[in-house]
Amino acid sequence: MNTGTRGPTVRPYQSYVYAYPHKTAYRPLADRPALRELWAAEPKDALSLYLHIPFCEVRCGFCNLFTRIGAPEGLVTAYLDALERQAGAVREALGEDARFATAAFGGGTPTFLEAAELERLCDIAEKGMGADLAAVPLSVEASPATATADRLAVLAGRGTTRLSLGVQSFVDAEARSAVRPQRRADVEAALARIREAGIPVLNIDLIYGIDGQTEDSWRRSLDAALAWRPEELYLYPLYVRPLTGLGRKEAGDREAEGDAEWDQRRLRLYRSGRDHLLAHGYEQVSMRMFRAGHAPAAGGGDHACQTDGMVGLGCGARSYTSALHYSFDYAVEMREIRGIIDDYVTRPAADFARAEHGREMTGDEARRRHLLQSVLQAEGMDPAEYRARFGTDPAEDFAAELARFAARGWLDPDAAPERLRLSAEGLAYSDALGPELFSPAVRTAMAAYDLK
C-alpha cells in the first residue's frame, strides 16, 4: 500500500476513535466515588446530556455497540423506570447550577421506543435532568423500520433538531451482506416521513467496504442519499470486530489477518465518496462527517467536547468529568449485555449516586484526549487554546508523534502558523493516526481487557 510518503506501510483502518479512551480501558473503581464529589468543582454551565437506549429491532452484522435485540414484555418500562431513578440521583449530585448546552438520545436505537415511551424519555431529560430540549440542539438516532410517523411527530414536537438515520446501503444485496435486512423501498419511505416531520437536520449514515460493494454500487448509494438533500452525511468504513455477527463468519477473519487488498478497496471507496460529496457542495468536517452548504448552524456552540463535561444516563452511557471518565460495565456478546441490562433495571436510586467503572484522565491523558478530539476534525486545533489549558506546547508534548505524522504527509503544510491541521491524506488515515496517540497505559489496558 502506498501512503504517499517514505517509511513502512501503515494500515489505514485500525480503530475508529470516537472517544478516548475506549471503554475497554476502563476498570472497576475500587472506591466507587460519589458523583457529588466528582462534580463538585467541575464547571457545569455547558454540559452535554446523553441518554442511552440499549434496544434494537435487529443487530447488524458489523455492530459492536452495547445493545440487545428486542425487549421482553415489561423490560422497556423497567428500563425507563431505572433511567428515571438514575436521573434523580445524578441531578441531585450535579446540583442546581448544572445547565445543559446539548442533548442526544443514542443506542441502540432510541426510536425502538414507541411514541408514548419517547414522550417519557423526553420528560426524563427535561423534568428529571432539567434540560430544555426546545432550547438546545437535540440529536436522535433512528433506523428506517422504527422511523414511524407517530414517533417522529413526538421527536419533532419535543424539539429534535437532528435525526440520524442508519441506512448503510441503498443496495438491498449489500444490506443483506452486512446482516442488515432492509429493502430500499422501506428506507425511502422512512426518509419521506422524516422530511414530512420537519426535523431541521437529516443525517444519513452510509458504510463502505461491504462484501460485493463496487465503486459503481457505492456511487449509487451516495446518489440515492443525495437525492434527499441531507444536511449531513457520515461515511463509515466497515470494521469486522470480535463477537459481532460478521466477526463470527470465517470471511470476517480478514480483519485480524490484515487484509491489504481490503484496505486498498476501502481507501478507494472513501476517496471516491469524499470527492463525490465535495463536488456536490458538502464540506468535510472530519474523516467521516460531511455537512451540506444548506445545513443550518449546528448550534451548541458554548459546549466544547475537549473541555466541557458530559453526563450519560443509561447502562451503555459514559460520563466525563475533567479528571474521570466513568460508565457501567461494557460488553459486546448478547448474553453479557442482557445480564448488564437486567442488573441495571433492578438497581435502587442510591446505586446511581456513585461511579462504578472508569479511568482517570489527568495529566498526560488529558493532553492526549484534547489533541485527539481536536486534530481529528478537519478544522484542526488552535495550539494557543492547548497552551492556555495545560501550560505546555503540543509541539513539545508530542514532538515524536507530530514529526512522524509530518514525515508521512499527514499534516497540512499550508495551515496557518497557529493551526495544527491534518492534510487530506491525514484525514484519510484518521483511523491510523488516532490510535498512535493512545498512551502506553491505555494500550496495555485495552489489550488486557477480557472481551465478553
Tab-separated table of C-alpha atoms in Angstrom:
chain	number	residue	atom	x	y	z
A	1	MET	CA	0.000	0.000	0.000
A	2	ASN	CA	1.286	3.417	-0.894
A	3	THR	CA	0.774	6.127	1.710
A	4	GLY	CA	2.463	8.691	-0.493
A	5	THR	CA	5.332	9.001	1.968
A	6	ARG	CA	8.579	7.337	2.966
A	7	GLY	CA	8.741	4.673	5.630
A	8	PRO	CA	6.897	1.447	6.412
A	9	THR	CA	3.379	0.719	5.283
A	10	VAL	CA	0.694	1.941	7.667
A	11	ARG	CA	-2.668	0.211	7.808
A	12	PRO	CA	-5.311	2.933	7.374
A	13	TYR	CA	-8.119	1.160	9.253
A	14	GLN	CA	-7.029	0.291	12.771
A	15	SER	CA	-9.566	1.785	15.152
A	16	TYR	CA	-12.403	4.287	14.988
A	17	VAL	CA	-11.556	6.841	17.702
A	18	TYR	CA	-14.939	8.253	18.653
A	19	ALA	CA	-13.885	8.686	22.291
A	20	TYR	CA	-10.613	8.436	24.175
A	21	PRO	CA	-10.038	6.156	25.864
A	22	HIS	CA	-12.311	3.330	24.744
A	23	LYS	CA	-14.363	1.577	27.424
A	24	THR	CA	-12.070	-1.446	27.149
A	25	ALA	CA	-9.529	0.689	29.049
A	26	TYR	CA	-11.990	1.277	31.903
A	27	ARG	CA	-11.717	-0.779	35.072
A	28	PRO	CA	-13.857	-1.224	38.219
A	29	LEU	CA	-13.348	1.711	40.589
A	30	ALA	CA	-12.473	0.219	43.963
A	31	ASP	CA	-13.606	3.264	45.950
A	32	ARG	CA	-16.795	3.871	43.908
A	33	PRO	CA	-16.507	7.675	44.225
A	34	ALA	CA	-19.655	9.672	44.913
A	35	LEU	CA	-20.884	11.658	41.915
A	36	ARG	CA	-21.488	14.648	44.175
A	37	GLU	CA	-17.755	14.768	44.948
A	38	LEU	CA	-16.700	14.112	41.340
A	39	TRP	CA	-18.760	17.021	40.027
A	40	ALA	CA	-18.383	19.446	42.948
A	41	ALA	CA	-15.592	21.559	41.452
A	42	GLU	CA	-16.433	20.966	37.782
A	43	PRO	CA	-17.727	23.743	35.511
A	44	LYS	CA	-21.367	22.864	34.854
A	45	ASP	CA	-22.636	25.732	32.725
A	46	ALA	CA	-22.354	23.996	29.322
A	47	LEU	CA	-22.761	20.264	29.841
A	48	SER	CA	-23.739	17.652	27.268
A	49	LEU	CA	-26.545	15.225	28.130
A	50	TYR	CA	-26.696	11.733	26.633
A	51	LEU	CA	-29.476	9.204	27.179
A	52	HIS	CA	-28.761	5.638	26.040
A	53	ILE	CA	-31.434	3.185	24.884
A	54	PRO	CA	-29.921	-0.320	24.547
A	55	PHE	CA	-32.546	-1.895	22.291
A	56	CYS	CA	-32.680	-2.615	18.542
A	57	GLU	CA	-35.152	-4.490	16.369
A	58	VAL	CA	-32.214	-6.323	14.752
A	59	ARG	CA	-28.474	-6.314	15.346
A	60	CYS	CA	-26.435	-5.528	12.262
A	61	GLY	CA	-23.575	-7.883	11.457
A	62	PHE	CA	-20.923	-5.183	11.971
A	63	CYS	CA	-22.338	-3.788	15.231
A	64	ASN	CA	-20.277	-3.992	18.421
A	65	LEU	CA	-22.318	-1.396	20.291
A	66	PHE	CA	-23.943	-2.049	23.637
A	67	THR	CA	-27.406	-3.162	22.533
A	68	ARG	CA	-29.721	-6.159	22.611
A	69	ILE	CA	-32.264	-7.450	20.094
A	70	GLY	CA	-35.817	-6.744	21.164
A	71	ALA	CA	-37.181	-6.475	24.686
A	72	PRO	CA	-39.363	-8.934	26.589
A	73	GLU	CA	-42.690	-7.576	27.807
A	74	GLY	CA	-42.172	-5.045	30.566
A	75	LEU	CA	-38.441	-4.537	30.040
A	76	VAL	CA	-38.706	-1.156	28.306
A	77	THR	CA	-40.911	0.158	31.094
A	78	ALA	CA	-38.496	-1.210	33.697
A	79	TYR	CA	-35.595	0.393	31.845
A	80	LEU	CA	-37.298	3.802	31.732
A	81	ASP	CA	-38.126	3.433	35.441
A	82	ALA	CA	-34.416	2.847	36.145
A	83	LEU	CA	-33.462	5.746	33.880
A	84	GLU	CA	-35.777	7.977	35.895
A	85	ARG	CA	-34.235	6.812	39.183
A	86	GLN	CA	-30.776	7.433	37.780
A	87	ALA	CA	-31.773	10.913	36.580
A	88	GLY	CA	-32.935	11.825	40.066
A	89	ALA	CA	-29.704	10.664	41.675
A	90	VAL	CA	-27.490	12.316	39.079
A	91	ARG	CA	-29.305	15.640	39.105
A	92	GLU	CA	-29.068	15.777	42.886
A	93	ALA	CA	-25.329	15.103	42.617
A	94	LEU	CA	-24.839	17.810	39.971
A	95	GLY	CA	-26.623	20.497	41.962
A	96	GLU	CA	-28.938	23.261	40.906
A	97	ASP	CA	-26.353	25.184	38.877
A	98	ALA	CA	-25.997	22.486	36.180
A	99	ARG	CA	-27.020	23.615	32.690
A	100	PHE	CA	-27.093	21.559	29.513
A	101	ALA	CA	-25.968	23.041	26.197
A	102	THR	CA	-26.599	19.946	24.039
A	103	ALA	CA	-28.573	16.707	24.291
A	104	ALA	CA	-28.635	13.410	22.431
A	105	PHE	CA	-30.527	10.115	22.503
A	106	GLY	CA	-28.463	7.199	21.243
A	107	GLY	CA	-28.165	3.481	21.485
A	108	GLY	CA	-29.039	1.000	20.339
A	109	THR	CA	-31.995	2.591	18.618
A	110	PRO	CA	-33.880	5.218	20.633
A	111	THR	CA	-36.794	5.006	18.203
A	112	PHE	CA	-37.214	1.370	19.237
A	113	LEU	CA	-39.351	3.042	21.904
A	114	GLU	CA	-42.971	3.611	20.982
A	115	ALA	CA	-44.359	7.150	20.791
A	116	ALA	CA	-45.597	7.288	24.390
A	117	GLU	CA	-42.292	5.869	25.609
A	118	LEU	CA	-40.396	8.520	23.653
A	119	GLU	CA	-42.530	11.162	25.366
A	120	ARG	CA	-41.485	9.700	28.691
A	121	LEU	CA	-37.818	9.679	27.606
A	122	CYS	CA	-38.067	13.387	26.797
A	123	ASP	CA	-39.715	14.001	30.157
A	124	ILE	CA	-36.811	12.289	31.906
A	125	ALA	CA	-34.388	14.584	30.091
A	126	GLU	CA	-36.422	17.713	30.827
A	127	LYS	CA	-38.106	17.142	34.183
A	128	GLY	CA	-35.622	14.645	35.544
A	129	MET	CA	-32.412	16.353	34.418
A	130	GLY	CA	-33.520	19.927	33.781
A	131	ALA	CA	-32.511	20.030	30.105
A	132	ASP	CA	-34.557	22.404	27.957
A	133	LEU	CA	-34.913	20.282	24.834
A	134	ALA	CA	-36.692	23.044	22.956
A	135	ALA	CA	-33.802	25.445	23.513
A	136	VAL	CA	-30.709	23.277	22.887
A	137	PRO	CA	-29.639	21.089	19.969
A	138	LEU	CA	-31.163	17.607	20.356
A	139	SER	CA	-29.845	14.754	18.207
A	140	VAL	CA	-31.614	11.383	17.961
A	141	GLU	CA	-30.548	8.161	16.231
A	142	ALA	CA	-33.086	6.092	14.304
A	143	SER	CA	-33.423	3.153	11.948
A	144	PRO	CA	-35.664	3.017	8.867
A	145	ALA	CA	-38.021	0.445	10.397
A	146	THR	CA	-38.569	2.475	13.583
A	147	ALA	CA	-38.847	5.921	11.980
A	148	THR	CA	-42.634	5.811	12.083
A	149	ALA	CA	-44.835	8.877	11.716
A	150	ASP	CA	-46.064	8.854	15.320
A	151	ARG	CA	-42.579	8.516	16.768
A	152	LEU	CA	-41.222	11.245	14.505
A	153	ALA	CA	-44.104	13.533	15.490
A	154	VAL	CA	-43.128	13.160	19.142
A	155	LEU	CA	-39.468	13.900	18.428
A	156	ALA	CA	-40.268	16.926	16.270
A	157	GLY	CA	-42.730	18.237	18.828
A	158	ARG	CA	-40.205	17.920	21.650
A	159	GLY	CA	-37.536	19.933	19.861
A	160	THR	CA	-35.386	17.431	17.983
A	161	THR	CA	-33.055	19.404	15.710
A	162	ARG	CA	-31.170	16.478	14.168
A	163	LEU	CA	-32.192	12.946	13.254
A	164	SER	CA	-29.536	10.444	12.194
A	165	LEU	CA	-30.782	7.540	10.091
A	166	GLY	CA	-28.659	4.413	9.844
A	167	VAL	CA	-29.098	3.374	6.214
A	168	GLN	CA	-25.605	1.942	5.497
A	169	SER	CA	-26.512	0.999	1.899
A	170	PHE	CA	-29.343	1.672	-0.540
A	171	VAL	CA	-28.437	-1.568	-2.356
A	172	ASP	CA	-30.518	-4.408	-0.935
A	173	ALA	CA	-27.874	-7.073	-1.613
A	174	GLU	CA	-25.239	-5.045	0.256
A	175	ALA	CA	-27.557	-4.543	3.210
A	176	ARG	CA	-28.074	-8.291	3.394
A	177	SER	CA	-24.320	-8.855	3.147
A	178	ALA	CA	-23.833	-6.580	6.168
A	179	VAL	CA	-26.507	-8.578	8.012
A	180	ARG	CA	-28.859	-5.624	7.954
A	181	PRO	CA	-32.106	-6.902	6.432
A	182	GLN	CA	-33.928	-3.993	4.826
A	183	ARG	CA	-35.396	-3.002	1.476
A	184	ARG	CA	-34.576	0.215	-0.305
A	185	ALA	CA	-38.285	0.947	-0.693
A	186	ASP	CA	-38.674	0.910	3.091
A	187	VAL	CA	-35.649	3.168	3.525
A	188	GLU	CA	-37.040	5.677	1.032
A	189	ALA	CA	-40.412	5.619	2.797
A	190	ALA	CA	-38.708	6.331	6.126
A	191	LEU	CA	-36.796	9.243	4.617
A	192	ALA	CA	-40.037	10.668	3.258
A	193	ARG	CA	-41.599	10.504	6.740
A	194	ILE	CA	-38.578	12.230	8.280
A	195	ARG	CA	-38.769	15.071	5.783
A	196	GLU	CA	-42.513	15.329	6.378
A	197	ALA	CA	-41.899	15.622	10.131
A	198	GLY	CA	-39.846	18.778	9.527
A	199	ILE	CA	-36.818	17.977	11.691
A	200	PRO	CA	-34.225	20.571	10.596
A	201	VAL	CA	-31.186	18.340	10.117
A	202	LEU	CA	-31.271	14.918	8.487
A	203	ASN	CA	-28.118	12.833	8.693
A	204	ILE	CA	-27.703	9.645	6.662
A	205	ASP	CA	-25.110	7.039	7.649
A	206	LEU	CA	-23.513	5.006	4.851
A	207	ILE	CA	-20.868	2.247	5.042
A	208	TYR	CA	-18.143	1.393	2.542
A	209	GLY	CA	-16.174	-1.831	2.317
A	210	ILE	CA	-19.147	-4.234	2.344
A	211	ASP	CA	-18.638	-7.566	0.598
A	212	GLY	CA	-19.691	-7.255	-3.026
A	213	GLN	CA	-19.680	-3.449	-2.975
A	214	THR	CA	-18.110	-1.794	-6.016
A	215	GLU	CA	-17.330	1.812	-6.819
A	216	ASP	CA	-20.441	1.849	-9.011
A	217	SER	CA	-22.737	0.475	-6.312
A	218	TRP	CA	-21.141	2.831	-3.760
A	219	ARG	CA	-21.881	5.742	-6.071
A	220	ARG	CA	-25.484	4.557	-6.391
A	221	SER	CA	-25.891	4.661	-2.614
A	222	LEU	CA	-24.317	8.109	-2.439
A	223	ASP	CA	-26.585	9.443	-5.166
A	224	ALA	CA	-29.651	7.872	-3.555
A	225	ALA	CA	-28.762	9.645	-0.336
A	226	LEU	CA	-28.031	12.942	-2.086
A	227	ALA	CA	-31.471	12.854	-3.685
A	228	TRP	CA	-32.876	13.639	-0.227
A	229	ARG	CA	-30.530	16.631	0.178
A	230	PRO	CA	-29.451	15.569	3.681
A	231	GLU	CA	-27.885	18.285	5.771
A	232	GLU	CA	-25.251	15.792	6.906
A	233	LEU	CA	-23.755	12.550	5.657
A	234	TYR	CA	-21.490	10.173	7.564
A	235	LEU	CA	-19.315	7.763	5.585
A	236	TYR	CA	-18.131	4.876	7.761
A	237	PRO	CA	-15.585	2.214	6.825
A	238	LEU	CA	-16.763	-1.303	7.560
A	239	TYR	CA	-14.995	-2.896	10.506
A	240	VAL	CA	-15.277	-6.566	11.426
A	241	ARG	CA	-14.923	-6.919	15.175
A	242	PRO	CA	-14.829	-9.929	17.533
A	243	LEU	CA	-18.164	-11.172	18.903
A	244	THR	CA	-20.166	-9.414	16.161
A	245	GLY	CA	-22.254	-11.211	13.539
A	246	LEU	CA	-19.687	-10.668	10.809
A	247	GLY	CA	-16.859	-11.395	13.216
A	248	ARG	CA	-18.184	-14.922	13.689
A	249	LYS	CA	-18.011	-15.625	9.979
A	250	GLU	CA	-14.887	-17.190	8.589
A	251	ALA	CA	-14.638	-14.420	5.996
A	252	GLY	CA	-14.545	-11.887	8.813
A	253	ASP	CA	-11.148	-13.159	9.910
A	254	ARG	CA	-9.530	-10.971	7.254
A	255	GLU	CA	-9.700	-8.045	9.705
A	256	ALA	CA	-7.395	-9.810	12.128
A	257	GLU	CA	-5.154	-11.046	9.341
A	258	GLY	CA	-4.588	-7.555	7.968
A	259	ASP	CA	-6.085	-7.839	4.500
A	260	ALA	CA	-4.144	-5.276	2.461
A	261	GLU	CA	-6.432	-5.681	-0.530
A	262	TRP	CA	-9.471	-4.859	1.594
A	263	ASP	CA	-7.656	-1.826	2.999
A	264	GLN	CA	-6.935	-0.635	-0.526
A	265	ARG	CA	-10.551	-1.137	-1.558
A	266	ARG	CA	-11.865	0.785	1.441
A	267	LEU	CA	-9.432	3.624	0.756
A	268	ARG	CA	-10.539	3.821	-2.870
A	269	LEU	CA	-14.190	3.881	-1.832
A	270	TYR	CA	-13.511	6.512	0.839
A	271	ARG	CA	-11.729	8.806	-1.601
A	272	SER	CA	-14.409	8.292	-4.225
A	273	GLY	CA	-17.151	9.098	-1.726
A	274	ARG	CA	-15.296	12.084	-0.296
A	275	ASP	CA	-14.663	13.585	-3.722
A	276	HIS	CA	-18.265	12.967	-4.796
A	277	LEU	CA	-19.657	14.805	-1.769
A	278	LEU	CA	-17.190	17.661	-2.097
A	279	ALA	CA	-18.232	18.037	-5.744
A	280	HIS	CA	-21.847	18.308	-4.554
A	281	GLY	CA	-21.063	21.205	-2.237
A	282	TYR	CA	-20.544	19.352	1.021
A	283	GLU	CA	-17.872	20.463	3.491
A	284	GLN	CA	-15.697	17.795	5.078
A	285	VAL	CA	-15.868	18.154	8.863
A	286	SER	CA	-13.900	15.021	9.739
A	287	MET	CA	-12.866	11.795	8.054
A	288	ARG	CA	-16.470	10.590	8.422
A	289	MET	CA	-18.659	13.655	8.576
A	290	PHE	CA	-19.759	15.874	5.690
A	291	ARG	CA	-22.079	18.878	6.051
A	292	ALA	CA	-24.120	20.469	3.291
A	293	GLY	CA	-23.910	24.147	2.488
A	294	HIS	CA	-27.654	24.471	3.070
A	295	ALA	CA	-27.447	22.996	6.598
A	296	PRO	CA	-28.488	25.325	9.424
A	297	ALA	CA	-25.934	26.396	12.005
A	298	ALA	CA	-25.026	23.438	14.184
A	299	GLY	CA	-25.838	25.171	17.498
A	300	GLY	CA	-24.491	24.206	20.887
A	301	GLY	CA	-21.526	26.460	20.297
A	302	ASP	CA	-20.971	27.040	24.004
A	303	HIS	CA	-20.174	23.342	24.554
A	304	ALA	CA	-16.614	22.239	23.766
A	305	CYS	CA	-16.086	18.479	23.736
A	306	GLN	CA	-12.431	18.914	24.716
A	307	THR	CA	-13.142	20.726	27.971
A	308	ASP	CA	-16.832	20.561	28.948
A	309	GLY	CA	-18.328	17.632	30.798
A	310	MET	CA	-20.805	15.041	29.599
A	311	VAL	CA	-23.496	13.390	31.674
A	312	GLY	CA	-24.664	9.997	30.465
A	313	LEU	CA	-27.794	8.168	31.621
A	314	GLY	CA	-28.458	4.513	30.857
A	315	CYS	CA	-26.390	1.375	31.266
A	316	GLY	CA	-24.486	1.905	27.994
A	317	ALA	CA	-23.724	5.602	28.543
A	318	ARG	CA	-20.481	7.139	29.674
A	319	SER	CA	-19.897	10.375	31.577
A	320	TYR	CA	-16.907	12.721	31.555
A	321	THR	CA	-15.504	14.974	34.212
A	322	SER	CA	-12.143	16.668	33.791
A	323	ALA	CA	-10.477	14.032	35.982
A	324	LEU	CA	-12.509	10.856	35.446
A	325	HIS	CA	-14.393	9.102	32.660
A	326	TYR	CA	-16.903	6.608	34.018
A	327	SER	CA	-19.727	4.293	32.995
A	328	PHE	CA	-21.251	0.917	33.786
A	329	ASP	CA	-19.682	-2.366	32.706
A	330	TYR	CA	-19.132	-2.948	28.980
A	331	ALA	CA	-19.864	-5.975	26.802
A	332	VAL	CA	-20.459	-6.939	23.176
A	333	GLU	CA	-21.718	-10.524	23.446
A	334	MET	CA	-25.514	-10.664	23.660
A	335	ARG	CA	-25.775	-12.787	26.819
A	336	GLU	CA	-23.430	-10.450	28.706
A	337	ILE	CA	-25.340	-7.378	27.540
A	338	ARG	CA	-28.640	-8.873	28.673
A	339	GLY	CA	-27.135	-9.502	32.099
A	340	ILE	CA	-25.923	-5.912	32.460
A	341	ILE	CA	-29.322	-4.544	31.406
A	342	ASP	CA	-31.145	-6.888	33.806
A	343	ASP	CA	-28.886	-5.687	36.624
A	344	TYR	CA	-29.408	-2.031	35.695
A	345	VAL	CA	-33.209	-2.170	35.816
A	346	THR	CA	-33.235	-3.607	39.356
A	347	ARG	CA	-30.929	-1.019	40.914
A	348	PRO	CA	-32.197	1.317	43.628
A	349	ALA	CA	-31.666	5.054	43.218
A	350	ALA	CA	-28.789	5.073	45.734
A	351	ASP	CA	-26.718	2.847	43.428
A	352	PHE	CA	-26.760	5.545	40.751
A	353	ALA	CA	-25.100	8.128	43.017
A	354	ARG	CA	-21.639	6.564	42.595
A	355	ALA	CA	-19.302	5.809	39.698
A	356	GLU	CA	-18.514	2.135	39.159
A	357	HIS	CA	-16.219	1.672	36.132
A	358	GLY	CA	-13.893	4.259	34.704
A	359	ARG	CA	-10.463	5.678	34.101
A	360	GLU	CA	-8.673	8.721	35.457
A	361	MET	CA	-8.000	11.361	32.793
A	362	THR	CA	-5.472	13.734	34.302
A	363	GLY	CA	-2.017	14.903	33.190
A	364	ASP	CA	-0.775	13.235	30.032
A	365	GLU	CA	-4.099	11.515	29.342
A	366	ALA	CA	-5.974	14.817	29.359
A	367	ARG	CA	-3.443	16.269	26.908
A	368	ARG	CA	-3.816	13.277	24.599
A	369	ARG	CA	-7.584	13.488	24.635
A	370	HIS	CA	-7.548	17.234	23.888
A	371	LEU	CA	-5.237	16.694	20.926
A	372	LEU	CA	-7.267	13.741	19.608
A	373	GLN	CA	-10.623	15.489	19.958
A	374	SER	CA	-9.231	18.494	18.080
A	375	VAL	CA	-6.864	17.294	15.380
A	376	LEU	CA	-9.223	14.630	14.004
A	377	GLN	CA	-11.558	17.448	12.983
A	378	ALA	CA	-10.876	18.977	9.582
A	379	GLU	CA	-10.518	22.465	11.075
A	380	GLY	CA	-7.697	21.221	13.295
A	381	MET	CA	-6.511	22.621	16.612
A	382	ASP	CA	-5.504	26.036	17.873
A	383	PRO	CA	-2.279	25.424	19.845
A	384	ALA	CA	-2.933	28.610	21.827
A	385	GLU	CA	-6.021	27.005	23.406
A	386	TYR	CA	-3.963	23.941	24.292
A	387	ARG	CA	-1.238	26.109	25.856
A	388	ALA	CA	-3.811	28.113	27.819
A	389	ARG	CA	-5.311	24.935	29.241
A	390	PHE	CA	-2.170	22.938	30.009
A	391	GLY	CA	0.650	25.479	30.178
A	392	THR	CA	2.730	23.473	27.706
A	393	ASP	CA	3.097	23.363	23.934
A	394	PRO	CA	1.719	20.448	21.893
A	395	ALA	CA	4.773	20.615	19.620
A	396	GLU	CA	6.886	19.715	22.652
A	397	ASP	CA	4.466	17.328	24.376
A	398	PHE	CA	4.009	15.292	21.192
A	399	ALA	CA	7.192	16.083	19.283
A	400	ALA	CA	7.867	12.498	18.182
A	401	GLU	CA	4.310	11.811	17.080
A	402	LEU	CA	3.910	15.082	15.180
A	403	ALA	CA	7.271	14.611	13.459
A	404	ARG	CA	6.182	11.159	12.368
A	405	PHE	CA	2.847	12.469	11.077
A	406	ALA	CA	4.601	15.252	9.164
A	407	ALA	CA	7.024	12.780	7.571
A	408	ARG	CA	4.071	10.750	6.321
A	409	GLY	CA	2.388	13.788	4.820
A	410	TRP	CA	-0.444	13.712	7.333
A	411	LEU	CA	-0.084	17.338	8.455
A	412	ASP	CA	-1.150	20.270	6.311
A	413	PRO	CA	1.952	22.349	5.480
A	414	ASP	CA	-0.269	25.213	4.313
A	415	ALA	CA	-2.118	25.578	7.619
A	416	ALA	CA	-1.843	28.943	9.336
A	417	PRO	CA	1.107	29.283	11.743
A	418	GLU	CA	-1.201	28.955	14.741
A	419	ARG	CA	-3.116	25.948	13.402
A	420	LEU	CA	-2.357	22.252	13.740
A	421	ARG	CA	-4.353	20.681	10.936
A	422	LEU	CA	-4.372	17.404	9.045
A	423	SER	CA	-3.835	17.221	5.314
A	424	ALA	CA	-6.346	15.440	3.090
A	425	GLU	CA	-4.158	12.347	3.394
A	426	GLY	CA	-4.012	12.737	7.157
A	427	LEU	CA	-7.807	12.820	7.350
A	428	ALA	CA	-7.942	9.682	5.193
A	429	TYR	CA	-5.648	7.973	7.703
A	430	SER	CA	-7.524	9.200	10.808
A	431	ASP	CA	-8.145	5.625	11.964
A	432	ALA	CA	-4.389	5.015	11.985
A	433	LEU	CA	-3.317	8.413	13.291
A	434	GLY	CA	-5.708	8.383	16.241
A	435	PRO	CA	-4.506	5.093	17.760
A	436	GLU	CA	-0.880	6.282	17.520
A	437	LEU	CA	-1.771	8.939	20.098
A	438	PHE	CA	-3.008	6.403	22.650
A	439	SER	CA	-0.837	6.313	25.766
A	440	PRO	CA	1.126	3.138	26.578
A	441	ALA	CA	-1.029	2.682	29.697
A	442	VAL	CA	-4.259	2.831	27.701
A	443	ARG	CA	-2.873	0.458	25.077
A	444	THR	CA	-1.921	-2.009	27.797
A	445	ALA	CA	-5.340	-1.782	29.462
A	446	MET	CA	-7.180	-2.270	26.158
A	447	ALA	CA	-5.000	-5.260	25.254
A	448	ALA	CA	-5.620	-6.845	28.657
A	449	TYR	CA	-9.394	-6.399	28.512
A	450	ASP	CA	-11.241	-9.715	28.556
A	451	LEU	CA	-13.744	-9.492	25.683
A	452	LYS	CA	-17.213	-10.539	26.697
